[in-house]
C-alpha cells in the first residue's frame, strides 16, 4: 500500500514539474510546448509566427537606426498604428488560447488536488497577464494612431524658404464658455533647416491693419489691410474673419487658419510652412502629461485675482498645467506685451525639457492630451526631421523678437519696419551659424511708405536687405532673463 502511494506521489511530482516546464517553455518560446507534446502543427505555426515577429522587430530596429526620420514618418501615420493595433489584438487572442492549451496539455487533475489547484492558478494568472498586457499595448497603439490622425492632418508646405522652416503657432482661447476661436497667442518660429537655430517672432494679438497678400481672397475686401473705425479689426480676429468668409476659400479645410497664415505672412515677409494650433484645455493637459514645467521666475505673476493667488519669484518653480497656462495668459497688473514674453518663457521651457526619453515614457499621455485639442499641418513624414531640428535648437540660444513698443505700435504699425526687422534678424542668425560676428545693431532698409495702413504685399525674400539708419534692438534678445530663465 505504501509503495502504491509513493508511486502515485512521485507521479504527481513528475507531472507537476512537467506542467511547469511546459508553461515556462510557452512563455519563453510560444508554441514550443505544443511542438514537443504531439501538437506539432499548432506548435510549428506558433513558433513560425514568433520567429517572424522577432525578425520584423529586428529589421524595424535596424531601419530605425539607419533611417530614423523615415521610420518615424511611417509610424507617425495614424492608419499604420491602428493596423498594427488590430494585429496586436489578434495576437493577444492567439497567445491567450495558446496559454490555455498549454494548461490543458499539462493535465492539472493528474497533479493532485492541491498541486493542480496551485498550478492552475499560476497558469491562469500568467495567461491573463500575457493577454491583458498585449491588449494594453494594442489599445495604446490604437489610441495613439487615432490621436496622430487627428493632430497631424498635413497640408503644409515642405519647401525650405531661404534655408528655413517657418511655423505659425496659434494658442486658441476656444473653450466651453467661449464662442468661436480667437488665437490670443500668435508666434512664428523660424528655424534654420540645417543648424536648428530658432527665432521666435511674437505677434501682438491686437495688431491692427494687418495686410493680406495680393493672392489672398481677403485682399479684395481689405486692400489697405484689416482695419476698422471700432479698432476691433485685430490680428486675433482674422481667424473669425476667415470663417465668416469661408466661401472665398473653396476646398480649404480651415479658412480661419488660412486667413491668419496669409495675414501673418504679409506682415512678416515670411512664407509659412506649417501651423500648429492648440486650445487652452489642450495646453493644460499637455503640460500635465509632461509632468509640469520647471521655470525660474524673476518676477511674481498673479494667477487668481479673486483669491489673491500668486506665483512668487524664485528659482526652479515647478508649474503644473493650470499654473503654466495662467502664467502665460495673465494680464493683471501687466500688459499684453509682458504676457508675450512669458509665453516665450513657456516655449523655451517646453523645448528644453521635452526630450526623447520624456516623449517615449509619456507618449500615450501626450497623445491623449493633444488628440482632441490640437492640430497641425505638419505631415507625419516630417515629424522625424522636425524632431532632429528641435534637438539641435536645444543646444543654441533662442532669439526672441517682440513686435511691440518701442519697435512696433500695434495700433499704428509700420509693416515695412516689421518685415525689415524679420529679414535682418534672420541675417544675424545666419551670421552666428556661419561663425561670423553679427553687427551690434540691426540695419533695416529705409521705409518709403510710413503709412501704417499698407496695401497687401506678398512675402518678401529675407535673404537680402539694404542698410540705412540703425534700429533700436531693445525688442530683440537672445534670452528671456528679464522674465524667467529655463534650464
GROMACS .gro file of N, CA and C in nm, residues 95-234:
model
  420
   95UNK      N    1  -0.236   3.428  -2.828
   95UNK     CA    2  -0.149   3.396  -2.714
   95UNK      C    3  -0.232   3.342  -2.597
   96UNK      N    4  -0.349   3.402  -2.575
   96UNK     CA    5  -0.435   3.356  -2.466
   96UNK      C    6  -0.482   3.212  -2.488
   97UNK      N    7  -0.525   3.182  -2.610
   97UNK     CA    8  -0.568   3.045  -2.642
   97UNK      C    9  -0.452   2.948  -2.631
   98UNK      N   10  -0.331   2.990  -2.673
   98UNK     CA   11  -0.215   2.904  -2.665
   98UNK      C   12  -0.181   2.874  -2.519
   99UNK      N   13  -0.195   2.973  -2.432
   99UNK     CA   14  -0.168   2.953  -2.289
   99UNK      C   15  -0.268   2.854  -2.228
  100UNK      N   16  -0.395   2.868  -2.266
  100UNK     CA   17  -0.497   2.776  -2.216
  100UNK      C   18  -0.469   2.634  -2.265
  101UNK      N   19  -0.427   2.622  -2.392
  101UNK     CA   20  -0.395   2.490  -2.446
  101UNK      C   21  -0.279   2.426  -2.371
  102UNK      N   22  -0.179   2.509  -2.335
  102UNK     CA   23  -0.065   2.458  -2.258
  102UNK      C   24  -0.112   2.407  -2.121
  103UNK      N   25  -0.202   2.483  -2.058
  103UNK     CA   26  -0.258   2.439  -1.929
  103UNK      C   27  -0.332   2.306  -1.944
  104UNK      N   28  -0.410   2.293  -2.050
  104UNK     CA   29  -0.487   2.171  -2.072
  104UNK      C   30  -0.394   2.052  -2.097
  105UNK      N   31  -0.288   2.072  -2.175
  105UNK     CA   32  -0.193   1.964  -2.202
  105UNK      C   33  -0.122   1.918  -2.075
  106UNK      N   34  -0.107   2.006  -1.980
  106UNK     CA   35  -0.034   1.973  -1.856
  106UNK      C   36  -0.114   1.883  -1.764
  107UNK      N   37  -0.246   1.865  -1.790
  107UNK     CA   38  -0.334   1.779  -1.713
  107UNK      C   39  -0.323   1.807  -1.562
  108UNK      N   40  -0.366   1.924  -1.517
  108UNK     CA   41  -0.352   1.958  -1.375
  108UNK      C   42  -0.425   1.861  -1.282
  109UNK      N   43  -0.530   1.792  -1.333
  109UNK     CA   44  -0.603   1.698  -1.248
  109UNK      C   45  -0.515   1.582  -1.205
  110UNK      N   46  -0.413   1.551  -1.287
  110UNK     CA   47  -0.324   1.439  -1.254
  110UNK      C   48  -0.213   1.478  -1.157
  111UNK      N   49  -0.210   1.606  -1.118
  111UNK     CA   50  -0.104   1.652  -1.027
  111UNK      C   51  -0.144   1.641  -0.880
  112UNK      N   52  -0.266   1.599  -0.859
  112UNK     CA   53  -0.317   1.601  -0.723
  112UNK      C   54  -0.397   1.728  -0.700
  113UNK      N   55  -0.490   1.719  -0.603
  113UNK     CA   56  -0.583   1.831  -0.585
  113UNK      C   57  -0.509   1.962  -0.552
  114UNK      N   58  -0.419   1.958  -0.453
  114UNK     CA   59  -0.354   2.081  -0.408
  114UNK      C   60  -0.257   2.133  -0.514
  115UNK      N   61  -0.171   2.042  -0.564
  115UNK     CA   62  -0.073   2.085  -0.663
  115UNK      C   63  -0.143   2.131  -0.791
  116UNK      N   64  -0.248   2.063  -0.831
  116UNK     CA   65  -0.321   2.100  -0.952
  116UNK      C   66  -0.388   2.236  -0.939
  117UNK      N   67  -0.443   2.262  -0.818
  117UNK     CA   68  -0.508   2.391  -0.795
  117UNK      C   69  -0.406   2.505  -0.802
  118UNK      N   70  -0.291   2.485  -0.738
  118UNK     CA   71  -0.187   2.589  -0.739
  118UNK      C   72  -0.136   2.611  -0.881
  119UNK      N   73  -0.111   2.500  -0.951
  119UNK     CA   74  -0.062   2.510  -1.088
  119UNK      C   75  -0.164   2.584  -1.175
  120UNK      N   76  -0.292   2.548  -1.162
  120UNK     CA   77  -0.397   2.611  -1.243
  120UNK      C   78  -0.404   2.760  -1.215
  121UNK      N   79  -0.391   2.798  -1.086
  121UNK     CA   80  -0.397   2.940  -1.051
  121UNK      C   81  -0.280   3.016  -1.114
  122UNK      N   82  -0.160   2.957  -1.104
  122UNK     CA   83  -0.042   3.023  -1.162
  122UNK      C   84  -0.054   3.033  -1.313
  123UNK      N   85  -0.096   2.924  -1.377
  123UNK     CA   86  -0.111   2.924  -1.523
  123UNK      C   87  -0.215   3.026  -1.567
  124UNK      N   88  -0.325   3.038  -1.490
  124UNK     CA   89  -0.430   3.133  -1.523
  124UNK      C   90  -0.380   3.276  -1.511
  125UNK      N   91  -0.308   3.305  -1.402
  125UNK     CA   92  -0.254   3.440  -1.382
  125UNK      C   93  -0.159   3.477  -1.496
  126UNK      N   94  -0.072   3.383  -1.534
  126UNK     CA   95   0.021   3.409  -1.642
  126UNK      C   96  -0.051   3.430  -1.775
  127UNK      N   97  -0.152   3.348  -1.802
  127UNK     CA   98  -0.227   3.361  -1.927
  127UNK      C   99  -0.300   3.494  -1.934
  128UNK      N  100  -0.366   3.531  -1.822
  128UNK     CA  101  -0.439   3.658  -1.819
  128UNK      C  102  -0.344   3.776  -1.831
  129UNK      N  103  -0.231   3.767  -1.760
  129UNK     CA  104  -0.133   3.877  -1.765
  129UNK      C  105  -0.079   3.896  -1.906
  130UNK      N  106  -0.047   3.783  -1.971
  130UNK     CA  107   0.005   3.790  -2.107
  130UNK      C  108  -0.098   3.850  -2.201
  131UNK      N  109  -0.222   3.805  -2.189
  131UNK     CA  110  -0.327   3.853  -2.278
  131UNK      C  111  -0.360   4.000  -2.251
  132UNK      N  112  -0.377   4.035  -2.123
  132UNK     CA  113  -0.412   4.172  -2.088
  132UNK      C  114  -0.299   4.268  -2.127
  133UNK      N  115  -0.174   4.226  -2.101
  133UNK     CA  116  -0.061   4.310  -2.138
  133UNK      C  117  -0.056   4.337  -2.288
  134UNK      N  118  -0.080   4.234  -2.366
  134UNK     CA  119  -0.079   4.250  -2.511
  134UNK      C  120  -0.195   4.338  -2.556
  135UNK      N  121  -0.313   4.318  -2.496
  135UNK     CA  122  -0.428   4.403  -2.529
  135UNK      C  123  -0.399   4.548  -2.494
  136UNK      N  124  -0.332   4.572  -2.379
  136UNK     CA  125  -0.300   4.709  -2.339
  136UNK      C  126  -0.210   4.775  -2.443
  137UNK      N  127  -0.111   4.702  -2.493
  137UNK     CA  128  -0.024   4.755  -2.598
  137UNK      C  129  -0.107   4.787  -2.723
  138UNK      N  130  -0.199   4.698  -2.758
  138UNK     CA  131  -0.284   4.721  -2.874
  138UNK      C  132  -0.372   4.844  -2.857
  139UNK      N  133  -0.429   4.860  -2.736
  139UNK     CA  134  -0.513   4.978  -2.712
  139UNK      C  135  -0.432   5.107  -2.719
  140UNK      N  136  -0.310   5.104  -2.666
  140UNK     CA  137  -0.224   5.221  -2.672
  140UNK      C  138  -0.192   5.256  -2.818
  141UNK      N  139  -0.163   5.153  -2.899
  141UNK     CA  140  -0.134   5.176  -3.040
  141UNK      C  141  -0.256   5.231  -3.112
  142UNK      N  142  -0.374   5.177  -3.080
  142UNK     CA  143  -0.498   5.224  -3.145
  142UNK      C  144  -0.526   5.369  -3.107
  143UNK      N  145  -0.518   5.402  -2.977
  143UNK     CA  146  -0.545   5.538  -2.932
  143UNK      C  147  -0.443   5.636  -2.988
  144UNK      N  148  -0.318   5.595  -2.991
  144UNK     CA  149  -0.214   5.683  -3.044
  144UNK      C  150  -0.233   5.706  -3.193
  145UNK      N  151  -0.269   5.601  -3.265
  145UNK     CA  152  -0.295   5.616  -3.408
  145UNK      C  153  -0.409   5.713  -3.434
  146UNK      N  154  -0.516   5.702  -3.354
  146UNK     CA  155  -0.628   5.794  -3.370
  146UNK      C  156  -0.588   5.937  -3.340
  147UNK      N  157  -0.509   5.956  -3.233
  147UNK     CA  158  -0.465   6.090  -3.196
  147UNK      C  159  -0.375   6.149  -3.305
  148UNK      N  160  -0.283   6.068  -3.356
  148UNK     CA  161  -0.193   6.117  -3.461
  148UNK      C  162  -0.270   6.157  -3.586
  149UNK      N  163  -0.373   6.079  -3.620
  149UNK     CA  164  -0.453   6.112  -3.738
  149UNK      C  165  -0.525   6.244  -3.719
  150UNK      N  166  -0.564   6.274  -3.595
  150UNK     CA  167  -0.634   6.399  -3.567
  150UNK      C  168  -0.537   6.516  -3.561
  151UNK      N  169  -0.419   6.493  -3.505
  151UNK     CA  170  -0.324   6.603  -3.485
  151UNK      C  171  -0.251   6.637  -3.614
  152UNK      N  172  -0.187   6.538  -3.675
  152UNK     CA  173  -0.102   6.563  -3.793
  152UNK      C  174  -0.186   6.547  -3.919
  153UNK      N  175  -0.260   6.653  -3.950
  153UNK     CA  176  -0.353   6.645  -4.063
  153UNK      C  177  -0.283   6.673  -4.195
  154UNK      N  178  -0.160   6.726  -4.189
  154UNK     CA  179  -0.086   6.754  -4.312
  154UNK      C  180  -0.141   6.874  -4.386
  155UNK      N  181  -0.094   6.892  -4.506
  155UNK     CA  182  -0.141   7.002  -4.589
  155UNK      C  183  -0.044   7.119  -4.594
  156UNK      N  184   0.061   7.118  -4.510
  156UNK     CA  185   0.157   7.227  -4.512
  156UNK      C  186   0.255   7.213  -4.627
  157UNK      N  187   0.347   7.308  -4.634
  157UNK     CA  188   0.447   7.309  -4.741
  157UNK      C  189   0.583   7.268  -4.685
  158UNK      N  190   0.647   7.172  -4.751
  158UNK     CA  191   0.780   7.127  -4.707
  158UNK      C  192   0.893   7.202  -4.776
  159UNK      N  193   0.856   7.304  -4.857
  159UNK     CA  194   0.958   7.382  -4.927
  159UNK      C  195   1.040   7.464  -4.828
  160UNK      N  196   1.171   7.451  -4.834
  160UNK     CA  197   1.259   7.528  -4.747
  160UNK      C  198   1.270   7.670  -4.803
  161UNK      N  199   1.235   7.770  -4.721
  161UNK     CA  200   1.235   7.909  -4.764
  161UNK      C  201   1.359   7.980  -4.711
  162UNK      N  202   1.449   8.015  -4.802
  162UNK     CA  203   1.572   8.083  -4.765
  162UNK      C  204   1.646   8.005  -4.656
  163UNK      N  205   1.645   7.873  -4.668
  163UNK     CA  206   1.718   7.789  -4.573
  163UNK      C  207   1.647   7.769  -4.441
  164UNK      N  208   1.517   7.799  -4.433
  164UNK     CA  209   1.447   7.794  -4.305
  164UNK      C  210   1.308   7.731  -4.320
  165UNK      N  211   1.261   7.677  -4.208
  165UNK     CA  212   1.121   7.637  -4.195
  165UNK      C  213   1.054   7.739  -4.103
  166UNK      N  214   0.938   7.788  -4.145
  166UNK     CA  215   0.863   7.886  -4.067
  166UNK      C  216   0.731   7.826  -4.022
  167UNK      N  217   0.712   7.822  -3.892
  167UNK     CA  218   0.595   7.754  -3.835
  167UNK      C  219   0.514   7.855  -3.754
  168UNK      N  220   0.387   7.867  -3.785
  168UNK     CA  221   0.296   7.956  -3.714
  168UNK      C  222   0.235   7.882  -3.596
  169UNK      N  223   0.255   7.934  -3.475
  169UNK     CA  224   0.199   7.874  -3.354
  169UNK      C  225   0.082   7.959  -3.308
  170UNK      N  226  -0.034   7.896  -3.293
  170UNK     CA  227  -0.155   7.965  -3.251
  170UNK      C  228  -0.205   7.905  -3.121
  171UNK      N  229  -0.220   7.989  -3.020
  171UNK     CA  230  -0.280   7.947  -2.894
  171UNK      C  231  -0.422   7.998  -2.889
  172UNK      N  232  -0.518   7.908  -2.896
  172UNK     CA  233  -0.659   7.946  -2.907
  172UNK      C  234  -0.723   7.959  -2.770
  173UNK      N  235  -0.815   8.056  -2.759
  173UNK     CA  236  -0.890   8.069  -2.635
  173UNK      C  237  -1.025   7.999  -2.644
  174UNK      N  238  -1.038   7.907  -2.740
  174UNK     CA  239  -1.164   7.831  -2.751
  174UNK      C  240  -1.186   7.751  -2.625
  175UNK      N  241  -1.308   7.747  -2.579
  175UNK     CA  242  -1.342   7.672  -2.459
  175UNK      C  243  -1.493   7.658  -2.450
  176UNK      N  244  -1.539   7.584  -2.350
  176UNK     CA  245  -1.683   7.559  -2.336
  176UNK      C  246  -1.761   7.687  -2.309
  177UNK      N  247  -1.692   7.791  -2.254
  177UNK     CA  248  -1.760   7.915  -2.220
  177UNK      C  249  -1.735   8.024  -2.323
  178UNK      N  250  -1.678   7.987  -2.439
  178UNK     CA  251  -1.646   8.087  -2.540
  178UNK      C  252  -1.706   8.048  -2.674
  179UNK      N  253  -1.734   8.151  -2.754
  179UNK     CA  254  -1.792   8.127  -2.885
  179UNK      C  255  -1.687   8.158  -2.991
  180UNK      N  256  -1.661   8.061  -3.079
  180UNK     CA  257  -1.563   8.082  -3.183
  180UNK      C  258  -1.420   8.073  -3.131
  181UNK      N  259  -1.327   8.097  -3.221
  181UNK     CA  260  -1.185   8.088  -3.189
  181UNK      C  261  -1.119   8.222  -3.213
  182UNK      N  262  -1.046   8.271  -3.114
  182UNK     CA  263  -0.965   8.390  -3.128
  182UNK      C  264  -0.824   8.356  -3.078
  183UNK      N  265  -0.731   8.333  -3.168
  183UNK     CA  266  -0.595   8.298  -3.124
  183UNK      C  267  -0.530   8.415  -3.050
  184UNK      N  268  -0.526   8.408  -2.919
  184UNK     CA  269  -0.468   8.515  -2.839
  184UNK      C  270  -0.317   8.506  -2.829
  185UNK      N  271  -0.261   8.394  -2.872
  185UNK     CA  272  -0.116   8.378  -2.876
  185UNK      C  273  -0.077   8.347  -3.020
  186UNK      N  274  -0.003   8.439  -3.081
  186UNK     CA  275   0.037   8.423  -3.221
  186UNK      C  276   0.188   8.442  -3.230
  187UNK      N  277   0.258   8.337  -3.265
  187UNK     CA  278   0.404   8.343  -3.276
  187UNK      C  279   0.447   8.268  -3.402
  188UNK      N  280   0.557   8.313  -3.458
  188UNK     CA  281   0.617   8.244  -3.571
  188UNK      C  282   0.754   8.194  -3.530
  189UNK      N  283   0.775   8.063  -3.545
  189UNK     CA  284   0.906   8.003  -3.522
  189UNK      C  285   0.976   7.992  -3.657
  190UNK      N  286   1.088   8.060  -3.670
  190UNK     CA  287   1.169   8.050  -3.791
  190UNK      C  288   1.293   7.968  -3.756
  191UNK      N  289   1.305   7.849  -3.817
  191UNK     CA  290   1.405   7.751  -3.778
  191UNK      C  291   1.500   7.725  -3.894
  192UNK      N  292   1.629   7.739  -3.867
  192UNK     CA  293   1.727   7.707  -3.971
  192UNK      C  294   1.720   7.559  -4.003
  193UNK      N  295   1.708   7.527  -4.131
  193UNK     CA  296   1.687   7.389  -4.173
  193UNK      C  297   1.810   7.302  -4.154
  194UNK      N  298   1.924   7.362  -4.126
  194UNK     CA  299   2.047   7.286  -4.106
  194UNK      C  300   2.090   7.284  -3.960
  195UNK      N  301   2.099   7.401  -3.899
  195UNK     CA  302   2.152   7.410  -3.763
  195UNK      C  303   2.044   7.401  -3.655
  196UNK      N  304   1.919   7.429  -3.691
  196UNK     CA  305   1.812   7.429  -3.593
  196UNK      C  306   1.801   7.559  -3.514
  197UNK      N  307   1.890   7.657  -3.539
  197UNK     CA  308   1.883   7.784  -3.466
  197UNK      C  309   1.745   7.846  -3.488
  198UNK      N  310   1.682   7.884  -3.377
  198UNK     CA  311   1.542   7.924  -3.382
  198UNK      C  312   1.524   8.069  -3.342
  199UNK      N  313   1.440   8.138  -3.418
  199UNK     CA  314   1.397   8.273  -3.384
  199UNK      C  315   1.246   8.269  -3.360
  200UNK      N  316   1.202   8.328  -3.251
  200UNK     CA  317   1.059   8.339  -3.223
  200UNK      C  318   1.016   8.483  -3.248
  201UNK      N  319   0.927   8.502  -3.344
  201UNK     CA  320   0.871   8.634  -3.371
  201UNK      C  321   0.735   8.642  -3.304
  202UNK      N  322   0.724   8.729  -3.203
  202UNK     CA  323   0.600   8.744  -3.129
  202UNK      C  324   0.510   8.848  -3.191
  203UNK      N  325   0.388   8.808  -3.227
  203UNK     CA  326   0.292   8.897  -3.291
  203UNK      C  327   0.186   8.940  -3.189
  204UNK      N  328   0.169   9.069  -3.163
  204UNK     CA  329   0.064   9.112  -3.070
  204UNK      C  330  -0.073   9.072  -3.120
  205UNK      N  331  -0.157   9.025  -3.031
  205UNK     CA  332  -0.291   8.984  -3.071
  205UNK      C  333  -0.373   9.103  -3.117
  206UNK      N  334  -0.338   9.226  -3.069
  206UNK     CA  335  -0.416   9.345  -3.102
  206UNK      C  336  -0.352   9.425  -3.216
  207UNK      N  337  -0.270   9.358  -3.298
  207UNK     CA  338  -0.209   9.423  -3.413
  207UNK      C  339  -0.317   9.460  -3.514
  208UNK      N  340  -0.320   9.588  -3.555
  208UNK     CA  341  -0.423   9.636  -3.647
  208UNK      C  342  -0.368   9.657  -3.787
  209UNK      N  343  -0.459   9.675  -3.881
  209UNK     CA  344  -0.426   9.699  -4.021
  209UNK      C  345  -0.334   9.592  -4.077
  210UNK      N  346  -0.359   9.467  -4.037
  210UNK     CA  347  -0.278   9.356  -4.088
  210UNK      C  348  -0.304   9.342  -4.239
  211UNK      N  349  -0.198   9.345  -4.320
  211UNK     CA  350  -0.218   9.335  -4.465
  211UNK      C  351  -0.241   9.192  -4.510
  212UNK      N  352  -0.301   9.179  -4.625
  212UNK     CA  353  -0.317   9.049  -4.690
  212UNK      C  354  -0.243   9.053  -4.823
  213UNK      N  355  -0.172   8.943  -4.859
  213UNK     CA  356  -0.102   8.942  -4.988
  213UNK      C  357  -0.200   8.949  -5.104
  214UNK      N  358  -0.151   8.989  -5.219
  214UNK     CA  359  -0.237   9.002  -5.337
  214UNK      C  360  -0.308   8.871  -5.369
  215UNK      N  361  -0.244   8.759  -5.337
  215UNK     CA  362  -0.302   8.629  -5.369
  215UNK      C  363  -0.416   8.589  -5.276
  216UNK      N  364  -0.433   8.661  -5.166
  216UNK     CA  365  -0.537   8.627  -5.070
  216UNK      C  366  -0.673   8.675  -5.117
  217UNK      N  367  -0.778   8.592  -5.103
  217UNK     CA  368  -0.912   8.639  -5.139
  217UNK      C  369  -0.961   8.753  -5.051
  218UNK      N  370  -0.899   8.772  -4.934
  218UNK     CA  371  -0.939   8.881  -4.846
  218UNK      C  372  -0.875   9.014  -4.885
  219UNK      N  373  -0.777   9.010  -4.975
  219UNK     CA  374  -0.712   9.134  -5.018
  219UNK      C  375  -0.811   9.226  -5.088
  220UNK      N  376  -0.901   9.168  -5.167
  220UNK     CA  377  -1.000   9.250  -5.238
  220UNK      C  378  -1.095   9.320  -5.140
  221UNK      N  379  -1.124   9.254  -5.025
  221UNK     CA  380  -1.212   9.314  -4.926
  221UNK      C  381  -1.140   9.417  -4.841
  222UNK      N  382  -1.010   9.395  -4.819
  222UNK     CA  383  -0.932   9.484  -4.733
  222UNK      C  384  -0.800   9.519  -4.803
  223UNK      N  385  -0.808   9.597  -4.909
  223UNK     CA  386  -0.686   9.629  -4.985
  223UNK      C  387  -0.585   9.711  -4.905
  224UNK      N  388  -0.631   9.782  -4.803
  224UNK     CA  389  -0.542   9.864  -4.721
  224UNK      C  390  -0.510   9.797  -4.588
  225UNK      N  391  -0.539   9.669  -4.577
  225UNK     CA  392  -0.517   9.598  -4.452
  225UNK      C  393  -0.646   9.585  -4.372
  226UNK      N  394  -0.644   9.493  -4.278
  226UNK     CA  395  -0.764   9.463  -4.199
  226UNK      C  396  -0.776   9.565  -4.085
  227UNK      N  397  -0.859   9.665  -4.107
  227UNK     CA  398  -0.878   9.768  -4.007
  227UNK      C  399  -1.021   9.820  -4.010
  228UNK      N  400  -1.062   9.883  -3.902
  228UNK     CA  401  -1.196   9.940  -3.894
  228UNK      C  402  -1.198  10.050  -3.788
  229UNK      N  403  -1.298  10.136  -3.795
  229UNK     CA  404  -1.307  10.251  -3.706
  229UNK      C  405  -1.320  10.209  -3.560
  230UNK      N  406  -1.384  10.094  -3.536
  230UNK     CA  407  -1.406  10.049  -3.398
  230UNK      C  408  -1.279   9.994  -3.334
  231UNK      N  409  -1.174   9.976  -3.413
  231UNK     CA  410  -1.047   9.921  -3.368
  231UNK      C  411  -1.060   9.776  -3.319
  232UNK      N  412  -1.166   9.709  -3.362
  232UNK     CA  413  -1.184   9.568  -3.328
  232UNK      C  414  -1.121   9.475  -3.433
  233UNK      N  415  -1.080   9.532  -3.543
  233UNK     CA  416  -1.024   9.451  -3.651
  233UNK      C  417  -0.876   9.427  -3.622
  234UNK      N  418  -0.849   9.326  -3.543
  234UNK     CA  419  -0.714   9.298  -3.497
  234UNK      C  420  -0.668   9.161  -3.547
   0.00000   0.00000   0.00000
